[in-house]
Short mmCIF file of C-alpha atoms in Angstrom, two decimals:
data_model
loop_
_atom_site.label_atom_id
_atom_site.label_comp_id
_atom_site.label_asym_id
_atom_site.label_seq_id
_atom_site.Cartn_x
_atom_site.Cartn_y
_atom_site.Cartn_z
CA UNK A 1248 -21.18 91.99 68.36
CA UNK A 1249 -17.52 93.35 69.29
CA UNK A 1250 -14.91 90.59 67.57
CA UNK A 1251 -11.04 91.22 68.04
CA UNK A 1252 -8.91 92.21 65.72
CA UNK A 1253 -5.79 90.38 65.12
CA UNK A 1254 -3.94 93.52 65.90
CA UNK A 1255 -5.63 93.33 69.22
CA UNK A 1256 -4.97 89.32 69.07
CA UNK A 1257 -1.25 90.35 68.50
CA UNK A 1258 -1.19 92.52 71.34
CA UNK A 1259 -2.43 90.18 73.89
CA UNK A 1260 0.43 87.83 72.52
CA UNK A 1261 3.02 90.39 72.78
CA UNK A 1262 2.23 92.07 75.86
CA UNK A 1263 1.54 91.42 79.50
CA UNK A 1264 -0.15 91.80 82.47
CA UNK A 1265 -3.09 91.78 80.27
CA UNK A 1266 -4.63 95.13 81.58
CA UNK A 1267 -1.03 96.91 80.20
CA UNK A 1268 -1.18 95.06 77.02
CA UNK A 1269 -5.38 96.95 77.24
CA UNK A 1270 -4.04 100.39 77.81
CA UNK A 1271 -0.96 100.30 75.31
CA UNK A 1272 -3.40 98.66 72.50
CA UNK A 1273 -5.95 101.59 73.06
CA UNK A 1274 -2.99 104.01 72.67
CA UNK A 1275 -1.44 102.34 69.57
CA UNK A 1276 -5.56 102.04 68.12
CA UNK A 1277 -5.73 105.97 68.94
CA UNK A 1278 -3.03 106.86 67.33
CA UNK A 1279 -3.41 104.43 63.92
CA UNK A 1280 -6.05 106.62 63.52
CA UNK A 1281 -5.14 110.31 64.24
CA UNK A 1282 -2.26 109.45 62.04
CA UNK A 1283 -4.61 108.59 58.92
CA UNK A 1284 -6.42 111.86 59.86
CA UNK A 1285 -3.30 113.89 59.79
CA UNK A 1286 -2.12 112.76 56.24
CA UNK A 1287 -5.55 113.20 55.00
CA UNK A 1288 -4.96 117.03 56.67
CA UNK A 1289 -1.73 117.16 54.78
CA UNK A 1290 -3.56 116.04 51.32
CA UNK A 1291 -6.72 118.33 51.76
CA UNK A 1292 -4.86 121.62 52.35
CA UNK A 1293 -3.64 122.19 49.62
CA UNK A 1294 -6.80 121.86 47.85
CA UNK A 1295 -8.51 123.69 49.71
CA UNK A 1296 -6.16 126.79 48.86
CA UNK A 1297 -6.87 126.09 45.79
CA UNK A 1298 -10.29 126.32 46.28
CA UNK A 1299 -10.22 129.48 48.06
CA UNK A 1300 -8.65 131.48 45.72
CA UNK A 1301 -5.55 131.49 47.79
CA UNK A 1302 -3.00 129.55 45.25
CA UNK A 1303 -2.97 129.40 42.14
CA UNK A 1304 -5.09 126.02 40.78
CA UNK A 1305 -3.00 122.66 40.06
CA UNK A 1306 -5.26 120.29 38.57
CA UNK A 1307 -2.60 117.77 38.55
CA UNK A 1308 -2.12 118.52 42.65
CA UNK A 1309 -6.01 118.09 43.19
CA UNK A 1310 -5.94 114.64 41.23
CA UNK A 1311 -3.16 113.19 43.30
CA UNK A 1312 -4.07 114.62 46.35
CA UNK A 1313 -7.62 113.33 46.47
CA UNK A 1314 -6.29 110.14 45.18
CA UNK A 1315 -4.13 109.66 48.26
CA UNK A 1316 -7.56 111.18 49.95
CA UNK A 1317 -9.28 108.53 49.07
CA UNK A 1318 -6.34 105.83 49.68
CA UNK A 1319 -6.57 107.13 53.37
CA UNK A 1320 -10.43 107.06 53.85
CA UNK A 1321 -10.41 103.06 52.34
CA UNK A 1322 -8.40 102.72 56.01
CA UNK A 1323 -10.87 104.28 58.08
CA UNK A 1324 -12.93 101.20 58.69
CA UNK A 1325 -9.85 99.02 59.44
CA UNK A 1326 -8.50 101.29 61.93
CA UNK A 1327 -11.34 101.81 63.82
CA UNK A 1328 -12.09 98.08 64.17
CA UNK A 1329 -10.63 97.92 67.31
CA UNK A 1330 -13.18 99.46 70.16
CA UNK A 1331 -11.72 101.90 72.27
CA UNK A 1332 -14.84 103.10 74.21
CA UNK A 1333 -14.76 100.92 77.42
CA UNK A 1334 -11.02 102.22 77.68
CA UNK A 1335 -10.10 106.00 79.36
CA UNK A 1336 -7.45 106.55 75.78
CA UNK A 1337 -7.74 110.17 75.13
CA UNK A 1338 -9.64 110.01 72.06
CA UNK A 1339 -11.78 112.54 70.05
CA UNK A 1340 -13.22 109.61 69.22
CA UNK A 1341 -17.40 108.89 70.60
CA UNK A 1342 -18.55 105.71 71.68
CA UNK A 1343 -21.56 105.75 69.28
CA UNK A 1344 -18.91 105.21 66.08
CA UNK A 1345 -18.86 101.47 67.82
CA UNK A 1346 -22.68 101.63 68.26
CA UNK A 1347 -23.23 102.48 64.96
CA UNK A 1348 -20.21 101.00 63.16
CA UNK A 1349 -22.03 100.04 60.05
CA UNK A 1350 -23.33 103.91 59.60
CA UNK A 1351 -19.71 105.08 60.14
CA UNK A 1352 -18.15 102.48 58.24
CA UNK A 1353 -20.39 103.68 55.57
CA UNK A 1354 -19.45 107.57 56.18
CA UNK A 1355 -16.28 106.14 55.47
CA UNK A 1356 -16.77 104.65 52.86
CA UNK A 1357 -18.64 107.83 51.04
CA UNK A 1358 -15.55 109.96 51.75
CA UNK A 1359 -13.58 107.51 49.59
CA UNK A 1360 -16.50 108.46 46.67
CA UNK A 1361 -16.14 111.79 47.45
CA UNK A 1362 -12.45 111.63 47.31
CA UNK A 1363 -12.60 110.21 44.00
CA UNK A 1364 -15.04 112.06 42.33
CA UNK A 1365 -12.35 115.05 43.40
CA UNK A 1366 -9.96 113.18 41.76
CA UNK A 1367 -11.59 113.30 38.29
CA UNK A 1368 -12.82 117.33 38.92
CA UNK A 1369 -9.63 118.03 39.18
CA UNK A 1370 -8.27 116.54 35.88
CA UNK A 1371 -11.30 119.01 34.55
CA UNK A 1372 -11.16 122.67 35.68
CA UNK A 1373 -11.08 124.27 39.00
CA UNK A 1374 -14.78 125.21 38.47
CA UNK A 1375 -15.42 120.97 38.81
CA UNK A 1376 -12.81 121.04 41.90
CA UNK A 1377 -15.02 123.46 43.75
CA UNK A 1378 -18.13 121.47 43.28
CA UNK A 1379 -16.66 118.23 44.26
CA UNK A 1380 -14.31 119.55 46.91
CA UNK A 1381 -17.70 121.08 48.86
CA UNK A 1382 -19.05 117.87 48.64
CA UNK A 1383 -15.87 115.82 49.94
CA UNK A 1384 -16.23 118.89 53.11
CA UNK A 1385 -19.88 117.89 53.65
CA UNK A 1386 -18.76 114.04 53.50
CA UNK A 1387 -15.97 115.09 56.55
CA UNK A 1388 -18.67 117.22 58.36
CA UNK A 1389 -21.17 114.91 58.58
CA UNK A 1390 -19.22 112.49 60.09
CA UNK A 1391 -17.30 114.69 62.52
CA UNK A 1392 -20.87 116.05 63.07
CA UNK A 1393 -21.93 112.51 65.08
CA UNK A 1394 -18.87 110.92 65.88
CA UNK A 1395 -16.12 113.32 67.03
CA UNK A 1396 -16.25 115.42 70.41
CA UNK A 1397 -17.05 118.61 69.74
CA UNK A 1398 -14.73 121.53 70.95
CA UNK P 778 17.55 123.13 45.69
CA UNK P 779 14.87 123.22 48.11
CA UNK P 780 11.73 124.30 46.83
CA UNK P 781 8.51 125.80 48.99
CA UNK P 782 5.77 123.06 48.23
CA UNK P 783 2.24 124.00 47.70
CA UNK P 784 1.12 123.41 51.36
CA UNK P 785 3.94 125.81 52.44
CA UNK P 786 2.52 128.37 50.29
CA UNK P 787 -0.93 127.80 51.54
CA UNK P 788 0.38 127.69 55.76
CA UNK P 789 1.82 131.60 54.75
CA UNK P 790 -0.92 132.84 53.13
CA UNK P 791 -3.38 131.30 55.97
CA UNK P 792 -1.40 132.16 59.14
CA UNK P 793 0.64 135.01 60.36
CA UNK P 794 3.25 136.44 61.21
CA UNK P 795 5.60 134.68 59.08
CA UNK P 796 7.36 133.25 61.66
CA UNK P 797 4.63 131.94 64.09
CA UNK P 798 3.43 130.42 60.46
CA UNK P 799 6.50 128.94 59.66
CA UNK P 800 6.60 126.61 63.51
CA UNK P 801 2.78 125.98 62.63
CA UNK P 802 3.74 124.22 59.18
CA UNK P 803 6.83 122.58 60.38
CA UNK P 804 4.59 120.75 62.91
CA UNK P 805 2.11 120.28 60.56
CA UNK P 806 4.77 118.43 58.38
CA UNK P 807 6.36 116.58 61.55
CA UNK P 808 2.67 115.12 62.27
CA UNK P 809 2.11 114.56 59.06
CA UNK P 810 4.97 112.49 58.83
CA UNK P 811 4.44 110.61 61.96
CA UNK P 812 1.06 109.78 60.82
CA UNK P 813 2.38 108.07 57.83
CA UNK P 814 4.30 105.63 59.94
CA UNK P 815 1.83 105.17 62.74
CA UNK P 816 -0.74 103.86 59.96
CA UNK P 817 2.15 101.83 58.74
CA UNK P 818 2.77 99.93 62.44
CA UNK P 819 -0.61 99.44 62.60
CA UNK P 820 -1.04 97.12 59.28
CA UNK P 821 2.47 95.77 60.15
CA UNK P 822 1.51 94.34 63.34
CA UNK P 823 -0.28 91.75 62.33
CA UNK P 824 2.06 90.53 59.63
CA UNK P 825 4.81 90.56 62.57
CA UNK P 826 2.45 88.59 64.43
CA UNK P 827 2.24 85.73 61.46
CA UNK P 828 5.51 85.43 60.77
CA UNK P 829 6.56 85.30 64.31
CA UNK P 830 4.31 82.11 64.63
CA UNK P 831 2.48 83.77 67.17
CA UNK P 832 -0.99 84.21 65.47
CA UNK P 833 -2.38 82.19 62.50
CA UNK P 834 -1.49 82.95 59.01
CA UNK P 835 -3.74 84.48 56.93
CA UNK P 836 -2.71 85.28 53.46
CA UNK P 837 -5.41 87.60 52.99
CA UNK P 838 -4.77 89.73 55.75
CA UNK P 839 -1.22 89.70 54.27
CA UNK P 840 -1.90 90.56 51.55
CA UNK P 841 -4.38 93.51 51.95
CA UNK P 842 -2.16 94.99 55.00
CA UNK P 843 1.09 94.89 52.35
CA UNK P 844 -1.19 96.57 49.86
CA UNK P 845 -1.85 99.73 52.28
CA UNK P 846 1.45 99.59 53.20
CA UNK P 847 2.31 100.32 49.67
CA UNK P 848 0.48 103.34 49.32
CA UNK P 849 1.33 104.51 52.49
CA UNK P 850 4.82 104.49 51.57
CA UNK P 851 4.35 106.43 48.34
CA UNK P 852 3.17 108.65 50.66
CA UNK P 853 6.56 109.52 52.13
CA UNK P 854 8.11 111.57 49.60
CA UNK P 855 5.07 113.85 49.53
CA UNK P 856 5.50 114.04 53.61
CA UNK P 857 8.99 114.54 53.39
CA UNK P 858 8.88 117.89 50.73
CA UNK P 859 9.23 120.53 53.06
CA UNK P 860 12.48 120.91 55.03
CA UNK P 861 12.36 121.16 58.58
CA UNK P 862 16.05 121.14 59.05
CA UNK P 863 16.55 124.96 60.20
CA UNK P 864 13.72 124.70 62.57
CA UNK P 865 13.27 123.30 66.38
CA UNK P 866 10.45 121.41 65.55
CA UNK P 867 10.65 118.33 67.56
CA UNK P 868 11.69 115.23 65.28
CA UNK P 869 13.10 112.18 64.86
CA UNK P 870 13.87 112.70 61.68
CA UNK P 871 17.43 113.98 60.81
CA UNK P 872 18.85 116.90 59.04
CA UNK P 873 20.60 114.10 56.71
CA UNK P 874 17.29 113.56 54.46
CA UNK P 875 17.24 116.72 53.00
CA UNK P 876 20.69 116.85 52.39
CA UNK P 877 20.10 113.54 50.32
CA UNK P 878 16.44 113.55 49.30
CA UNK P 879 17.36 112.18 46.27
CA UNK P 880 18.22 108.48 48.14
CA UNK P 881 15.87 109.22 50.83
CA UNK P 882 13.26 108.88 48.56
CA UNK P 883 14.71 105.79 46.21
CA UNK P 884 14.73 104.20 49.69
CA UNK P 885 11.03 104.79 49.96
CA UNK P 886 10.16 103.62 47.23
CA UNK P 887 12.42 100.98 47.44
CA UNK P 888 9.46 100.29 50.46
CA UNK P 889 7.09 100.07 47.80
CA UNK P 890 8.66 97.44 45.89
CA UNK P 891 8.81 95.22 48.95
CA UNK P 892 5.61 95.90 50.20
CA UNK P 893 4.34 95.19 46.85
CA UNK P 894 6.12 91.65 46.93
CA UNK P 895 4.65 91.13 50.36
CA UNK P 896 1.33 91.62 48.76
CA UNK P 897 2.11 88.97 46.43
CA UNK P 898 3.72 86.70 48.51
CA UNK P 899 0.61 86.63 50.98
CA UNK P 900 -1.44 85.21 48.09
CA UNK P 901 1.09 81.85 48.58
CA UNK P 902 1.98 80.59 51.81
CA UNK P 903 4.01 81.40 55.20
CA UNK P 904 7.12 80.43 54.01
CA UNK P 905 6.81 83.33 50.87
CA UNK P 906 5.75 85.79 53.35
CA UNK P 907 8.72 85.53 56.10
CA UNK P 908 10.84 86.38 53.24
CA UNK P 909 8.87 89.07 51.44
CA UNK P 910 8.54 89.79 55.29
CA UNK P 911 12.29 89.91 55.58
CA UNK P 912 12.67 92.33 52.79
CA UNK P 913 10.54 94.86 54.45
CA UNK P 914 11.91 95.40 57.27
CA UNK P 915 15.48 95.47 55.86
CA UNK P 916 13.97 98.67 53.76
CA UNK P 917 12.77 100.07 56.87
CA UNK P 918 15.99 99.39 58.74
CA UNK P 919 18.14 100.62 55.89
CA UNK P 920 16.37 104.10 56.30
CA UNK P 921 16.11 104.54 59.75
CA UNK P 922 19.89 103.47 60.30
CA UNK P 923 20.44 106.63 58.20
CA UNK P 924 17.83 109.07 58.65
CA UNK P 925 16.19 108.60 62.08
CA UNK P 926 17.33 109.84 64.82
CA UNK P 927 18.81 106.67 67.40
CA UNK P 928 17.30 105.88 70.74
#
């Protein structure tokens, strides 16, 4: 069972004809969550340098950065609480996330474990980061692998 | 002083030439900026909604929304590290922040505080929230009138 959000709630208060207030809530729902996806981007590159021999290893970065990681993946579930897939919002999202919300919500929830098991690796050597930084990829890639459009 | 953060490193040591890295990163940090705030509209909504009177108050939603708008906000400074000033990167962010990152920042955090007290104030009633409420938005007002670009 679909139940609104009170975001969506809010909408329908704030805007009208109803079928705008629809389109513009989709867009706003879209974009809540690309945006958590793009600091999460901004968060994991670093690391992943790191990682990759390519800068020189922070612990201190990796701690904070998978702290914020895991700060963004706790907002995963709300922001995909709204149901965007009997809308046309361009979307990389798929309709089977709100088929399956309690398996994503779960993937979510797994990346914020991941995140903070990073957290600690880093505070220990960048032998630790490695380990738990493959394991926060494999958390991203299994989601990615049944719930965003592949290119 | 402005000083390359680690992400900058890793966007030159990924991508090249220099320059076709250097438009790739300052988009990267404009999106990564937006993102930040986009996440932040979406748990203010509701809140707006509340203290408008136009959708039932719920402390808990207050208070949990306030919470991730707190760490969304520490978030900013991060965001805001690299200086996209001397680029074209499209922005509504002005040069003016990096001339005074120093307050930028204090202002952001000053976010913080109030979203903190919204958090608390959520746990309480209506009446605690519009003002808590109140407070927030003045922070966010009090930045953008000096660092945003206006309509």
């Amino acid at each position: 069972m679909r139940k609104p959000t009170l975001t969506l709630v809010l909408s329908t208060v704030l805007l009208a004809p109803m079928s705008f207030a629809a389109d513009k809530r989709s867009e706003a729902a879209a974009e809540s969550r690309e945006g958590i996806f793009e600091v999460i981007r901004m968060y994991f590159g670093p690391v992943l340098g790191m990682v990759r021999g390519q800068i020189e290893f922070d612990g201190q970065v990796v701690s904070h950065n998978a702290t914020k990681i895991s700060q963004l993946a706790a907002m995963i579930a709300d922001a995909y609480r709204y149901d965007t897939s009997d809308t046309d919002v361009e979307t990389e999202a798929l309709d089977a996330i709100w088929d399956n919300i309690e398996d994503f919500n779960e993937k979510a929830a797994a990346l914020v474990s991941a995140a903070d098991n990073l957290a600690v690796a880093g505070a220990a050597d960048l032998a630790a980061t490695r380990q738990a930084f493959g394991a926060v990829g494999q958390s991203c890639k299994g989601c990615h692998d049944d719930y965003r459009q592949q290119d």
